[in-house]
Phi, psi and omega in degrees: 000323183306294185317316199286296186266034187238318182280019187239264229273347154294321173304309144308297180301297207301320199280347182297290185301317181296337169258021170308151188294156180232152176263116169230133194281149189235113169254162190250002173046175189336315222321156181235130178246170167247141170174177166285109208305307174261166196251316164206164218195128190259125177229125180312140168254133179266166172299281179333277191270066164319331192281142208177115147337097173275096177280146172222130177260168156211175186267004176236167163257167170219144188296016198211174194237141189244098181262149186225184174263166166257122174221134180306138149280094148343251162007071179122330162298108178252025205250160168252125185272116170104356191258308187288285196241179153214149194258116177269008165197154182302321186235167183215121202258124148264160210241175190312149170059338161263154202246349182214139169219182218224117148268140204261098159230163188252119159294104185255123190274352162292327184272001204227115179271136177335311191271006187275169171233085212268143139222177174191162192247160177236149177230116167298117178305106163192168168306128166304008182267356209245358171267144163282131181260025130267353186243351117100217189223026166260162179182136203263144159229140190231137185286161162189124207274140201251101179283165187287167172211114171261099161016307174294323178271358150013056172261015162148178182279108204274184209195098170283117197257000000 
């Protein structure tokens, strides 16, 4: 009886390791998409340094350099283009052989009080064959004023009672 069941729970574990769980991966074949690494995204603005990335990928590399527009979405935005931030350009290229490039925008960290809380949105310009439609072609960015910190006026860690 011992034997019968010591080959039975051997048995059981092998079908058990043999029927392990599986992945299955959703690949997009050539197909080529465009879009905005994030869909919304928080970036400091700082005194000094203001300027922060926005990346937009695709999913291919292509052998010609790819310009698409960049455009403010009005709609929902309470950040003022030229008051908050500025764009330092309209379009945005990923160049030959690369899968990503980067819009550049500037944060004016003067205009910006400690408690707002500003965003606005950017929408990529491009042909509706080229959005992947879970991630469509927008993306929220939200400001958030970073005051600066200097080292020297350091004095310690603080310690809440």
């Amino acid at each position: 009886m011992k034997n019968i069941l010591k080959y039975m729970t051997l048995a059981f574990v092998a079908a058990c390791s043999l029927t392990g769980c599986y992945e299955r991966y959703v690949t997009y074949s050539d197909d080529e998409y465009v879009m905005f690494a994030d869909t919304m995204a928080i970036y400091p603005v700082q005194k000094e340094d203001s300027t922060f990335i926005i990346p937009v990928v695709s999913t291919v590399k292509k052998d010609y350099d790819r310009t698409f527009g960049v455009e403010i979405v009005d709609k929902g935005n309470n950040a003022i283009e030229g008051l908050h931030y500025r764009l330092q350009s309209n379009t945005v290229t990923i160049k030959a052989g690369e899968t990503r490039a980067d819009v550049m925008v500037h944060g004016i960290y003067d205009n910006i009080e400690a408690a707002d809380q500003l965003t606005f949105q950017l929408r990529l310009v491009m042909n509706d064959d080229l959005v992947m439609p879970l991630y469509g072609k927008d993306t929220k960015a939200n400001l958030m004023k970073v005051c600066p910190f200097d080292i020297n006026a350091f004095t310690g860690y603080c310690v809440f009672t």
